[in-house]
Amino acid sequence: MGSYTYPKYAYVPPAELVLKPGGVQTVPVLIVGAGPVGLTLALDLALKGISVTVLDEDDTVSLGSRSICQAKRTLEIWHRLGVADRMVAKGVTWDQGEVLLGDQPLYRFNLQPEPGHRFPAFINLQQYYCEQYLVERCLQEDKVDLRFRSKVVGVRPDDEHVEVDIQTPDGLYQLRGQWLVACDGVRSPVRTMLKLPYEGEVFDDQFLIADIRMDADLPKIRRYWFYPPFHPTDSVLLHRQADNVLRVDFQLGRDADADAEKKPENIDKRLRMMFGEGARWEHEWSSVYKFSCRAMPRFVKGRVIFAGDAAHVVSPFGARGGNSGVEDADNLGWKLALVINGHASVSLLDSYDRERGAAARENIRQSTRSTDYITPKFPAARVLRDATLSLARDFPFARALVNSGRLSRPTPYIDSRLSTPDDTRESWNAAAASPGSPLPDAPLGDGWLIEQIAGRFAVLTFADRAASLDIAAARAVADMADEIPAFTPILITRDLAGAPDGWNTVLDKEGLATRRCDARDGTTYLIRPDQYVAARWRRLHDSSIFAALKRASS
Amino acid sequence: MNTLKHELNLARPDDVYNLIVDAHNGLTAEQSEKLNAALVLLLANHVGDEDVIREAVAAARKSVTA
């Protein structure tokens, strides 16, 4: 079964067991779990010069296609780590969705209507490919020590370190990390061993995922049916994936018999109803599932940090699970690197807990609403839901109420203490990225705006002409670029002549970057290493930048 | 003459939708029907414009009989 050949990664007997050095070795960061979140974090830290040790109990990638919708923000993060282009090349790119009632299309939506972005709204790519490409990228980095068949069976945190017991084919050994990041999934053994709470709402509705390989020339869009003729009682979601694999997700209701539904002959019966008697397919992976929305109250517990599903889990509608996990890693990486290098105090990590805790709560809120829409909890809710559907064809307002999943977007960190609030005397277009929001992408120079912010702080200043920049302020900013925390000064202009020393000056040919940042001559942004806006001003002023940098890194 | 708005007129549509759905939580079917009726009358009075209400009534009727 399955078109994908699972790689088998080498287990190397650890030096700790082979050489038997005295005492327990200490490493800067232990990451538990080599899934998309753990691997993303490992790469990000390694590229920032931090050695990481990744422990995974298995020696291959995700079994089954699982999380398939990789959002634009995730691709931007993976691009910084050097793996996104390979994923886009392999995956199925999509920007549009279609909602159908019965067999009639109700409406289409476009998640990225305006061109001029390095990445599409989404690609669909099976989780095993994502993990494989991330592992292969990690294997190129000396600072990533990937240890397969290494199961963490004991965790002992103290004030300075976290010691773990690791079970391998050659026996048990101990390692100590200054920090441990648990990216070990929804059933997180680390969380369980530490007896930390993980509470939330469990949903009773059952769904069947049937991933099948079929040669069918289907449109590259997300399609969602309410009451289709081939599954008249409930809803069905259809996605295309790489290798001609389709994801069909049937809503089964509360009373379905999971064991019966799992049988291939019963799955085939449903698929024949959908695709017709003449269609042919092979099964890739199937699963009958229920889901829950849960989160840990705190993601940081002393020197143990939780990320991804280990910290929070949502329903699949909206593609907010895997994507929010990668965003966790992105938020954590630069902060942990500053702390480990002694450039920020440990309290910076509180902002990881706050920012990503708020993001998790927002994702859970959105995902719970989608779930409640798709699986109405009481008859009156179904009546209202069905009314929105029956009005949606004729009334655009009702389309806005139809909720087949509010698709993943990066969560703004409203009121983050790392952000410097706008000067109230300065006005900004409401659509521009305010402090705490991700920087929009746009074409810039020979590349893209997001490519300019490569894992460190950046000062973005806009000038009509490079020569018109305030020379004294430009020099003062360039002079402090190598102080702590280091940043890259970037000048975005329509005229490169007279570019100042110490600035990376790039041409905004199309003016899109300028427009998307609502920039005027002198407008300056401070961008965090995770490409979020920390502060913005209408003029270049070195002491404001210095203060905002301190605030964003402490 | 005013006409019925077809385009979205709510700043946070999901919030308003869930506000209405949640109002039914824990009610019997009969209570739910009564709630819907009361809500329609309250909102009709607030709208105030008979032409708009007539258009809304026709659209709603069409949505359940078409």
Coordinates of C-alpha atoms in Angstrom, one line a residue:
Chain A
M1 CA 0.0 0.0 0.0
G2 CA 1.2 3.4 -0.9
S3 CA 3.3 5.1 -3.6
Y4 CA 5.8 6.6 -1.2
T5 CA 9.0 4.7 -0.3
Y6 CA 9.7 5.4 3.3
P7 CA 13.4 6.3 3.9
K8 CA 15.2 4.4 6.7
Y9 CA 17.6 6.7 8.5
A10 CA 20.7 5.3 10.0
Y11 CA 20.8 4.7 13.7
V12 CA 24.3 5.4 14.9
P13 CA 25.2 4.0 18.3
P14 CA 25.8 7.1 20.4
A15 CA 29.3 8.0 21.6
E16 CA 27.9 8.0 25.1
L17 CA 27.3 4.3 24.9
V18 CA 30.3 3.4 22.7
L19 CA 33.1 5.4 24.3
K20 CA 31.5 5.5 27.8
P21 CA 33.0 8.9 28.8
G22 CA 32.7 9.7 32.5
G23 CA 29.6 11.7 33.5
V24 CA 26.7 13.0 31.6
Q25 CA 27.4 15.1 28.5
T26 CA 25.7 18.5 28.3
V27 CA 24.4 20.0 25.0
P28 CA 22.8 23.4 24.5
V29 CA 19.5 22.2 23.1
L30 CA 17.7 18.9 23.2
I31 CA 14.8 18.6 20.8
V32 CA 12.4 15.7 21.3
G33 CA 10.7 14.7 18.1
A34 CA 11.9 14.9 14.5
G35 CA 8.6 15.9 13.0
P36 CA 8.0 19.1 11.1
V37 CA 8.2 21.3 14.2
G38 CA 11.3 19.8 15.8
L39 CA 13.2 19.7 12.5
T40 CA 12.2 23.3 11.7
L41 CA 13.5 24.4 15.1
A42 CA 16.7 22.3 14.7
L43 CA 17.5 23.9 11.4
D44 CA 16.7 27.4 12.5
L45 CA 18.9 27.1 15.6
A46 CA 21.7 25.5 13.7
L47 CA 21.7 28.3 11.1
K48 CA 22.0 30.7 14.1
G49 CA 25.1 28.8 15.3
I50 CA 23.5 26.8 18.1
S51 CA 24.2 23.1 18.3
V52 CA 21.1 21.0 18.7
T53 CA 20.5 17.3 19.4
V54 CA 17.3 15.9 18.0
L55 CA 16.0 12.7 19.6
D56 CA 13.4 10.6 17.7
E57 CA 12.1 7.2 18.7
D58 CA 11.7 6.1 15.1
D59 CA 14.0 5.9 12.1
T60 CA 11.7 7.2 9.3
V61 CA 9.3 9.9 8.6
S62 CA 5.6 10.4 9.3
L63 CA 3.5 7.3 8.6
G64 CA 0.7 8.5 6.4
S65 CA 0.2 11.8 4.6
R66 CA -1.3 13.4 7.7
S67 CA -0.8 17.2 7.6
I68 CA -0.9 18.1 3.9
C69 CA -1.8 21.8 3.6
Q70 CA 1.4 23.9 4.0
A71 CA 0.5 27.6 4.3
K72 CA 2.3 30.5 2.8
R73 CA 3.8 31.5 6.1
T74 CA 5.2 28.0 6.7
L75 CA 6.7 28.1 3.2
E76 CA 8.3 31.5 4.0
I77 CA 9.8 30.1 7.1
W78 CA 11.0 27.0 5.3
H79 CA 12.4 29.1 2.6
R80 CA 14.7 30.9 5.1
L81 CA 15.9 27.4 6.1
G82 CA 16.5 26.4 2.4
V83 CA 13.9 23.8 1.8
A84 CA 10.7 25.5 0.5
D85 CA 11.5 25.5 -3.2
R86 CA 11.9 21.8 -3.2
M87 CA 8.6 21.4 -1.5
V88 CA 6.8 23.8 -3.8
A89 CA 8.3 21.9 -6.8
K90 CA 6.9 18.6 -5.4
G91 CA 3.6 19.9 -4.0
V92 CA 0.4 21.0 -5.6
T93 CA 0.0 24.8 -5.5
W94 CA -3.4 26.3 -4.7
D95 CA -4.9 29.7 -3.9
Q96 CA -8.6 29.0 -4.4
G97 CA -11.4 27.1 -2.8
E98 CA -14.8 26.2 -3.9
V99 CA -17.8 25.5 -1.8
L100 CA -20.6 23.3 -3.1
L101 CA -24.2 22.6 -1.9
G102 CA -25.4 19.3 -3.3
D103 CA -23.8 19.1 -6.7
Q104 CA -24.0 22.9 -7.4
P105 CA -21.0 25.2 -6.9
L106 CA -22.1 28.0 -4.4
Y107 CA -19.1 30.2 -4.7
R108 CA -15.3 30.3 -5.0
F109 CA -12.8 32.2 -2.8
N110 CA -9.3 33.3 -3.6
L111 CA -6.9 33.4 -0.6
Q112 CA -4.3 35.4 -2.5
P113 CA -6.0 37.5 -5.1
E114 CA -3.2 40.0 -5.6
P115 CA 0.0 38.7 -7.3
G116 CA 3.5 39.7 -6.2
H117 CA 4.3 37.1 -3.5
R118 CA 7.2 34.7 -3.4
F119 CA 4.9 31.9 -2.2
P120 CA 1.3 30.8 -2.9
A121 CA -1.4 30.8 -0.3
F122 CA -0.9 27.0 0.1
I123 CA 0.7 24.0 -1.3
N124 CA -0.5 20.5 -0.6
L125 CA 2.3 18.2 0.2
Q126 CA 2.2 15.1 2.3
Q127 CA 3.8 15.3 5.7
Y128 CA 6.3 12.5 4.9
Y129 CA 7.8 14.5 2.0
C130 CA 8.0 17.6 4.2
E131 CA 9.8 15.7 6.9
Q132 CA 12.1 13.9 4.4
Y133 CA 13.2 17.2 2.9
L134 CA 13.7 18.7 6.3
V135 CA 15.7 15.7 7.5
E136 CA 17.9 15.8 4.4
R137 CA 18.5 19.5 4.9
C138 CA 19.4 18.8 8.6
L139 CA 21.9 16.2 7.5
Q140 CA 23.8 18.9 5.7
E141 CA 24.2 20.9 8.9
D142 CA 27.1 19.9 11.3
K143 CA 25.3 21.6 14.1
V144 CA 22.3 19.3 13.9
D145 CA 22.9 16.0 15.6
L146 CA 20.0 13.8 14.5
R147 CA 19.6 10.6 16.6
F148 CA 17.1 8.1 15.4
R149 CA 15.7 5.2 17.4
S150 CA 16.4 7.2 20.5
K151 CA 13.4 7.2 22.7
V152 CA 13.2 9.6 25.7
V153 CA 11.9 7.5 28.6
G154 CA 12.8 9.8 31.5
V155 CA 12.9 13.6 32.0
R156 CA 14.4 15.4 35.0
P157 CA 14.4 19.1 34.9
D158 CA 16.3 21.3 37.4
D159 CA 17.0 25.0 37.5
E160 CA 19.9 24.9 35.1
H161 CA 19.4 21.8 32.9
V162 CA 17.1 19.1 31.8
E163 CA 18.4 15.5 32.0
V164 CA 16.9 12.8 29.9
D165 CA 17.1 9.0 29.8
I166 CA 17.3 7.8 26.2
Q167 CA 16.5 4.2 25.2
T168 CA 18.3 2.9 22.1
P169 CA 18.9 -0.5 20.5
D170 CA 22.2 -0.5 22.4
G171 CA 20.7 0.3 25.8
L172 CA 20.0 3.3 27.9
Y173 CA 22.1 6.5 28.3
Q174 CA 21.7 10.0 29.7
L175 CA 22.1 13.4 28.1
R176 CA 21.7 16.8 29.6
G177 CA 20.4 19.9 27.8
Q178 CA 20.5 23.5 28.9
W179 CA 17.1 23.5 27.3
L180 CA 14.7 20.8 26.1
V181 CA 12.1 21.6 23.5
A182 CA 9.3 19.0 23.3
C183 CA 8.0 18.7 19.8
D184 CA 6.8 15.2 20.4
G185 CA 3.3 15.5 19.2
V186 CA -0.2 15.4 20.6
R187 CA 0.5 12.5 22.9
S188 CA 3.8 14.2 24.0
P189 CA 5.6 11.7 26.2
V190 CA 7.6 14.6 27.7
R191 CA 4.4 16.4 28.7
T192 CA 3.0 13.1 30.1
M193 CA 6.1 12.3 32.1
L194 CA 6.1 15.7 33.6
K195 CA 2.4 15.4 34.4
L196 CA 1.5 18.7 32.8
P197 CA -2.1 19.6 32.0
Y198 CA -3.5 19.6 28.5
E199 CA -7.1 20.4 28.5
G200 CA -9.9 21.3 26.1
E201 CA -12.9 20.2 24.2
V202 CA -13.4 16.8 22.7
F203 CA -15.7 16.5 19.7
D204 CA -17.8 13.4 19.1
D205 CA -18.2 13.6 15.3
Q206 CA -16.2 11.1 13.3
F207 CA -14.4 11.6 10.0
L208 CA -12.9 9.3 7.5
I209 CA -9.8 10.3 5.7
A210 CA -9.2 8.3 2.5
D211 CA -6.0 9.2 0.7
I212 CA -6.0 7.5 -2.7
R213 CA -3.9 7.5 -5.8
M214 CA -5.9 8.2 -8.8
D215 CA -5.1 9.6 -12.3
A216 CA -7.8 12.2 -12.5
D217 CA -7.5 15.7 -14.0
L218 CA -9.1 17.5 -11.1
P219 CA -8.7 21.2 -10.6
K220 CA -6.0 22.4 -8.2
I221 CA -8.3 23.9 -5.7
R222 CA -9.8 22.9 -2.3
R223 CA -13.3 21.7 -2.7
Y224 CA -15.9 21.4 0.1
W225 CA -19.3 19.9 -0.4
F226 CA -22.3 20.2 1.9
Y227 CA -24.8 17.4 1.4
P228 CA -23.3 16.1 -1.9
P229 CA -25.4 13.6 -3.9
F230 CA -22.6 11.0 -3.2
H231 CA -22.7 11.5 0.5
P232 CA -26.1 13.1 1.1
T233 CA -26.2 13.3 4.9
D234 CA -23.0 15.1 5.6
S235 CA -20.0 17.0 4.1
V236 CA -16.9 16.0 2.1
L237 CA -13.6 17.8 1.7
L238 CA -11.3 17.1 -1.4
H239 CA -7.7 18.1 -1.8
R240 CA -5.1 17.2 -4.4
Q241 CA -1.6 16.1 -3.2
A242 CA 1.7 15.3 -4.8
D243 CA 2.0 12.0 -6.8
N244 CA -1.6 12.1 -7.9
V245 CA -2.8 11.4 -4.4
L246 CA -6.2 12.7 -3.4
R247 CA -7.3 13.5 0.2
V248 CA -11.0 12.7 0.6
D249 CA -12.4 13.5 4.0
F250 CA -15.9 12.2 4.7
Q251 CA -17.9 13.5 7.6
L252 CA -19.4 10.3 9.2
G253 CA -21.4 11.7 12.1
R254 CA -21.4 10.7 15.7
D255 CA -22.9 7.2 15.5
A256 CA -20.7 5.7 12.7
D257 CA -19.1 2.4 13.4
A258 CA -15.4 3.2 13.1
D259 CA -14.2 -0.4 12.7
A260 CA -16.7 -1.0 9.8
E261 CA -15.8 2.3 8.2
K262 CA -12.1 1.5 8.2
K263 CA -12.6 -1.6 6.0
P264 CA -11.2 -1.1 2.5
E265 CA -14.4 -2.5 0.9
N266 CA -16.5 0.1 2.7
I267 CA -14.2 2.9 1.9
D268 CA -14.3 1.8 -1.8
K269 CA -18.1 1.9 -1.7
R270 CA -18.0 5.5 -0.6
L271 CA -15.4 6.4 -3.2
R272 CA -17.4 4.7 -6.0
M273 CA -20.4 6.8 -5.0
M274 CA -18.2 9.9 -5.4
F275 CA -16.1 9.1 -8.4
G276 CA -18.3 6.7 -10.3
E277 CA -18.1 3.0 -11.2
G278 CA -15.5 3.5 -13.9
A279 CA -12.9 5.2 -11.7
R280 CA -9.8 3.3 -10.5
W281 CA -7.7 4.1 -7.5
E282 CA -5.2 2.6 -5.0
H283 CA -5.3 3.2 -1.3
E284 CA -2.5 5.3 0.2
W285 CA -3.6 5.8 3.7
S286 CA -6.8 5.9 5.6
S287 CA -7.9 6.9 9.0
V288 CA -11.1 7.2 11.0
Y289 CA -10.7 10.0 13.5
K290 CA -12.3 12.2 16.0
F291 CA -10.6 15.3 17.2
S292 CA -10.2 17.6 20.1
C293 CA -9.1 21.2 20.7
R294 CA -6.7 21.4 23.6
A295 CA -3.8 23.5 24.8
M296 CA -1.4 23.5 27.7
P297 CA -2.0 26.6 29.9
R298 CA 1.8 27.4 29.7
F299 CA 4.2 26.4 26.9
V300 CA 7.3 27.1 29.0
K301 CA 8.0 25.1 32.2
G302 CA 11.3 26.1 33.5
R303 CA 13.8 24.8 31.0
V304 CA 11.3 22.6 29.2
I305 CA 9.5 24.3 26.3
F306 CA 6.6 22.8 24.3
A307 CA 5.9 23.4 20.7
G308 CA 3.4 22.2 18.0
D309 CA 0.9 19.5 18.8
A310 CA 2.6 18.8 22.1
A311 CA 1.5 22.2 23.3
H312 CA -1.8 22.7 21.4
V313 CA -4.1 20.8 19.0
V314 CA -7.0 21.9 16.8
S315 CA -9.5 20.3 14.5
P316 CA -8.1 19.9 10.9
F317 CA -10.5 22.4 9.3
G318 CA -8.4 25.4 8.5
A319 CA -5.0 23.7 8.3
R320 CA -4.0 25.3 11.6
G321 CA -2.3 22.3 13.2
G322 CA 1.0 21.7 11.4
N323 CA 1.2 25.3 10.3
S324 CA 0.9 26.8 13.7
G325 CA 3.5 24.3 15.0
V326 CA 6.0 25.6 12.4
E327 CA 5.1 29.1 13.5
D328 CA 5.9 28.1 17.1
A329 CA 9.4 27.0 16.0
D330 CA 9.9 30.2 14.1
N331 CA 8.8 32.3 17.1
L332 CA 11.0 30.3 19.5
G333 CA 14.2 29.8 17.5
W334 CA 15.6 33.4 17.5
K335 CA 14.6 33.9 21.2
L336 CA 16.3 30.8 22.4
A337 CA 19.4 31.6 20.3
L338 CA 19.7 35.1 21.9
V339 CA 19.2 33.6 25.4
I340 CA 21.8 30.8 24.8
N341 CA 24.3 33.3 23.4
G342 CA 23.8 35.5 26.5
H343 CA 22.4 38.3 24.4
A344 CA 19.0 38.3 26.1
S345 CA 17.7 37.3 29.5
V346 CA 15.7 34.1 30.1
S347 CA 12.6 36.3 30.5
L348 CA 12.5 36.8 26.6
L349 CA 11.1 33.2 26.5
D350 CA 8.0 34.4 28.4
S351 CA 7.1 36.2 25.2
Y352 CA 7.2 32.9 23.4
D353 CA 4.6 31.5 25.8
R354 CA 2.5 34.7 25.5
E355 CA 2.6 35.2 21.8
R356 CA 2.2 31.5 20.8
G357 CA -0.3 30.9 23.7
A358 CA -2.5 33.6 22.3
A359 CA -2.0 32.2 18.7
A360 CA -3.0 28.8 20.0
R361 CA -6.1 30.2 21.6
E362 CA -7.0 32.1 18.4
N363 CA -6.5 28.9 16.3
I364 CA -8.6 26.9 18.7
R365 CA -11.4 29.5 18.6
Q366 CA -11.4 29.6 14.8
S367 CA -11.2 25.9 14.5
T368 CA -13.9 25.3 17.1
R369 CA -16.2 27.6 15.2
S370 CA -15.5 25.8 11.9
T371 CA -16.2 22.5 13.6
D372 CA -19.4 23.7 15.1
Y373 CA -20.5 24.9 11.7
I374 CA -19.6 21.7 10.0
T375 CA -21.0 19.5 12.8
P376 CA -23.9 21.5 14.3
K377 CA -24.2 20.6 18.0
F378 CA -28.0 20.9 18.2
P379 CA -31.0 21.1 15.8
A380 CA -31.4 24.9 15.9
A381 CA -27.7 25.3 15.0
R382 CA -28.2 23.0 12.0
V383 CA -31.3 25.0 10.9
L384 CA -29.2 28.3 11.0
R385 CA -26.3 26.6 9.3
D386 CA -28.5 25.3 6.5
A387 CA -30.1 28.8 6.1
T388 CA -26.7 30.3 5.4
L389 CA -26.1 27.6 2.8
S390 CA -29.5 28.1 1.1
L391 CA -28.9 31.9 0.9
A392 CA -25.3 31.7 -0.2
R393 CA -25.9 31.4 -3.9
D394 CA -27.9 34.6 -4.2
F395 CA -26.5 36.6 -1.3
P396 CA -22.8 37.3 -0.9
F397 CA -23.2 38.2 2.8
A398 CA -24.3 34.6 3.4
R399 CA -21.1 33.3 1.8
A400 CA -19.2 35.1 4.4
L401 CA -21.0 33.1 7.1
V402 CA -20.4 29.7 5.4
N403 CA -17.5 28.2 7.4
S404 CA -15.9 25.1 5.9
G405 CA -12.7 26.1 7.7
R406 CA -11.1 29.6 8.1
L407 CA -7.7 28.8 6.6
S408 CA -4.5 29.3 8.4
R409 CA -2.9 32.8 8.5
P410 CA -0.1 33.9 10.7
T411 CA -1.5 35.2 14.0
P412 CA -0.7 38.8 14.8
Y413 CA 0.7 39.2 18.3
I414 CA -1.6 42.0 19.5
D415 CA -0.3 43.8 22.6
S416 CA 3.0 41.9 22.6
R417 CA 5.4 43.5 25.0
L418 CA 8.1 43.1 22.4
S419 CA 6.3 45.5 20.2
T420 CA 6.8 49.3 20.4
P421 CA 3.4 50.9 19.9
D422 CA 2.9 53.4 17.1
D423 CA 3.6 57.1 17.8
T424 CA 0.1 58.4 18.1
R425 CA 1.1 61.5 16.0
E426 CA 1.8 59.3 13.1
S427 CA -0.9 57.8 10.9
W428 CA -0.9 54.5 9.0
N429 CA -3.2 52.8 6.5
A430 CA -5.2 50.2 8.5
A431 CA -4.2 47.5 6.0
A432 CA -0.4 48.0 6.6
A433 CA 1.4 45.6 9.0
S434 CA 1.3 47.1 12.5
P435 CA 3.7 46.2 15.3
G436 CA 3.1 42.5 16.1
S437 CA 2.0 41.6 12.6
P438 CA 4.0 39.7 10.0
L439 CA 5.8 41.7 7.4
P440 CA 3.9 41.4 4.0
D441 CA 5.9 40.0 1.1
A442 CA 6.5 41.9 -2.2
P443 CA 8.9 41.7 -5.1
L444 CA 12.1 43.6 -4.3
G445 CA 15.4 44.0 -6.2
D446 CA 16.0 40.7 -7.9
G447 CA 14.2 38.8 -5.2
W448 CA 11.6 39.3 -2.5
L449 CA 11.1 41.4 0.6
I450 CA 10.8 38.4 2.9
E451 CA 14.2 37.1 1.6
Q452 CA 15.9 40.2 3.0
I453 CA 15.1 39.3 6.6
A454 CA 17.2 36.2 7.0
G455 CA 16.8 35.1 10.6
R456 CA 18.2 38.3 12.3
F457 CA 16.7 41.7 13.1
A458 CA 16.4 44.2 10.2
V459 CA 15.8 47.9 9.9
L460 CA 13.9 48.6 6.8
T461 CA 14.0 52.2 5.6
F462 CA 12.1 53.5 2.6
A463 CA 13.4 56.5 0.6
D464 CA 12.3 57.9 -2.7
R465 CA 16.0 58.3 -3.6
A466 CA 18.8 56.6 -1.7
A467 CA 20.6 60.0 -1.8
S468 CA 17.8 61.7 0.1
L469 CA 18.3 59.7 3.2
D470 CA 19.4 61.6 6.3
I471 CA 23.1 60.9 6.2
A472 CA 23.8 61.4 9.9
A473 CA 20.9 59.1 11.0
A474 CA 21.9 56.5 8.3
R475 CA 25.5 56.5 9.6
A476 CA 24.4 56.2 13.3
V477 CA 22.1 53.2 12.4
A478 CA 24.8 51.5 10.4
D479 CA 27.3 52.0 13.2
M480 CA 25.1 50.1 15.7
A481 CA 24.2 47.3 13.4
D482 CA 27.0 45.0 14.8
E483 CA 26.1 45.7 18.4
I484 CA 23.9 43.3 20.3
P485 CA 21.4 42.3 19.0
A486 CA 22.9 42.6 15.6
F487 CA 20.7 43.7 12.7
T488 CA 20.8 44.3 9.0
P489 CA 20.1 47.8 7.8
I490 CA 18.1 47.7 4.5
L491 CA 17.3 50.7 2.3
I492 CA 14.4 50.3 -0.1
T493 CA 14.3 52.9 -2.8
R494 CA 13.2 53.8 -6.3
D495 CA 16.6 55.3 -7.1
L496 CA 19.9 53.5 -6.0
A497 CA 22.2 56.5 -6.7
G498 CA 24.1 57.6 -3.6
A499 CA 23.4 54.6 -1.5
P500 CA 24.7 55.0 2.1
D501 CA 27.6 53.0 3.5
G502 CA 26.7 50.0 5.7
W503 CA 23.2 49.7 4.2
N504 CA 22.0 46.9 2.0
T505 CA 20.2 49.1 -0.6
V506 CA 17.6 47.4 -2.9
L507 CA 15.5 48.7 -5.7
D508 CA 11.7 48.6 -5.4
K509 CA 11.0 48.6 -9.1
E510 CA 7.3 47.9 -9.0
G511 CA 6.7 49.9 -5.8
L512 CA 4.7 47.1 -4.3
A513 CA 6.9 46.8 -1.2
T514 CA 6.5 50.5 -0.6
R515 CA 2.7 50.3 -1.1
R516 CA 2.2 47.2 1.1
C517 CA 4.2 48.8 3.9
D518 CA 2.3 52.1 3.5
A519 CA 5.7 53.7 3.2
R520 CA 6.6 57.3 2.5
D521 CA 10.0 58.9 2.2
G522 CA 11.8 58.1 5.5
T523 CA 9.3 55.4 6.7
T524 CA 11.3 52.9 8.9
Y525 CA 10.3 49.5 10.2
L526 CA 12.1 47.4 12.7
I527 CA 11.6 43.7 11.8
R528 CA 12.2 40.8 14.2
P529 CA 14.2 37.8 13.1
D530 CA 10.9 35.9 12.6
Q531 CA 9.8 38.6 10.0
Y532 CA 7.3 40.2 12.4
V533 CA 7.1 43.9 12.7
A534 CA 8.5 45.1 16.1
A535 CA 8.1 48.9 15.5
R536 CA 7.6 51.5 12.7
W537 CA 8.1 55.2 12.3
R538 CA 7.6 57.8 9.7
R539 CA 11.2 58.8 9.9
L540 CA 14.6 57.3 10.4
H541 CA 15.7 58.0 14.0
D542 CA 18.5 56.0 15.5
S543 CA 17.7 56.3 19.2
S544 CA 14.1 55.2 18.6
I545 CA 15.4 52.1 16.8
F546 CA 17.9 51.4 19.6
A547 CA 15.1 51.5 22.2
A548 CA 12.8 49.4 20.1
L549 CA 15.5 46.8 19.6
K550 CA 16.2 46.6 23.3
R551 CA 12.5 46.1 23.9
A552 CA 12.1 43.4 21.2
S553 CA 15.0 41.4 22.6
S554 CA 14.4 41.5 26.4
Chain B
M1 CA -36.4 53.5 -2.0
N2 CA -34.0 51.4 0.1
T3 CA -33.2 47.9 -1.0
L4 CA -32.0 44.9 0.8
K5 CA -28.3 44.6 1.2
H6 CA -26.8 41.6 -0.5
E7 CA -23.2 42.3 0.4
L8 CA -21.7 41.7 3.8
N9 CA -22.7 44.4 6.3
L10 CA -21.1 42.9 9.4
A11 CA -17.5 43.7 10.6
R12 CA -17.1 40.4 12.3
P13 CA -19.6 38.0 10.6
D14 CA -18.4 34.9 12.4
D15 CA -18.9 36.6 15.8
V16 CA -22.5 37.6 14.9
Y17 CA -23.3 34.2 13.5
N18 CA -22.1 32.5 16.6
L19 CA -23.9 34.9 18.8
I20 CA -27.2 33.8 17.2
V21 CA -26.3 30.1 17.2
D22 CA -25.3 30.2 20.9
A23 CA -28.5 31.9 21.8
H24 CA -30.3 28.6 21.0
N25 CA -28.0 26.5 23.2
G26 CA -30.0 24.4 25.7
L27 CA -33.4 25.4 24.3
T28 CA -36.1 22.9 23.2
A29 CA -37.1 22.8 19.6
E30 CA -40.2 24.8 20.4
Q31 CA -38.3 27.4 22.4
S32 CA -35.9 27.7 19.4
E33 CA -38.7 28.5 17.0
K34 CA -40.0 31.1 19.4
L35 CA -36.6 32.6 19.8
N36 CA -36.3 32.9 16.0
A37 CA -39.7 34.5 15.7
A38 CA -38.9 37.0 18.4
L39 CA -35.6 37.8 16.8
V40 CA -37.1 38.4 13.4
L41 CA -39.7 40.8 14.9
L42 CA -37.1 42.7 16.9
L43 CA -34.8 43.1 13.9
A44 CA -37.7 44.0 11.6
N45 CA -38.7 46.8 13.8
H46 CA -35.1 47.9 14.0
V47 CA -34.8 47.9 10.2
G48 CA -38.0 49.9 10.1
D49 CA -38.2 50.0 6.3
E50 CA -41.2 48.2 4.9
D51 CA -39.7 47.8 1.4
V52 CA -36.6 46.2 2.8
I53 CA -38.5 43.9 5.0
R54 CA -40.8 42.9 2.1
E55 CA -37.7 42.0 0.0
A56 CA -36.1 40.1 2.9
V57 CA -39.4 38.1 3.5
A58 CA -39.5 37.2 -0.2
A59 CA -35.9 36.1 -0.3
A60 CA -36.3 34.0 2.8
R61 CA -39.4 32.4 1.5
K62 CA -37.7 31.6 -1.8
S63 CA -34.8 30.0 0.1
V64 CA -37.1 27.4 1.6
T65 CA -39.5 26.8 -1.2
A66 CA -37.3 27.0 -4.4

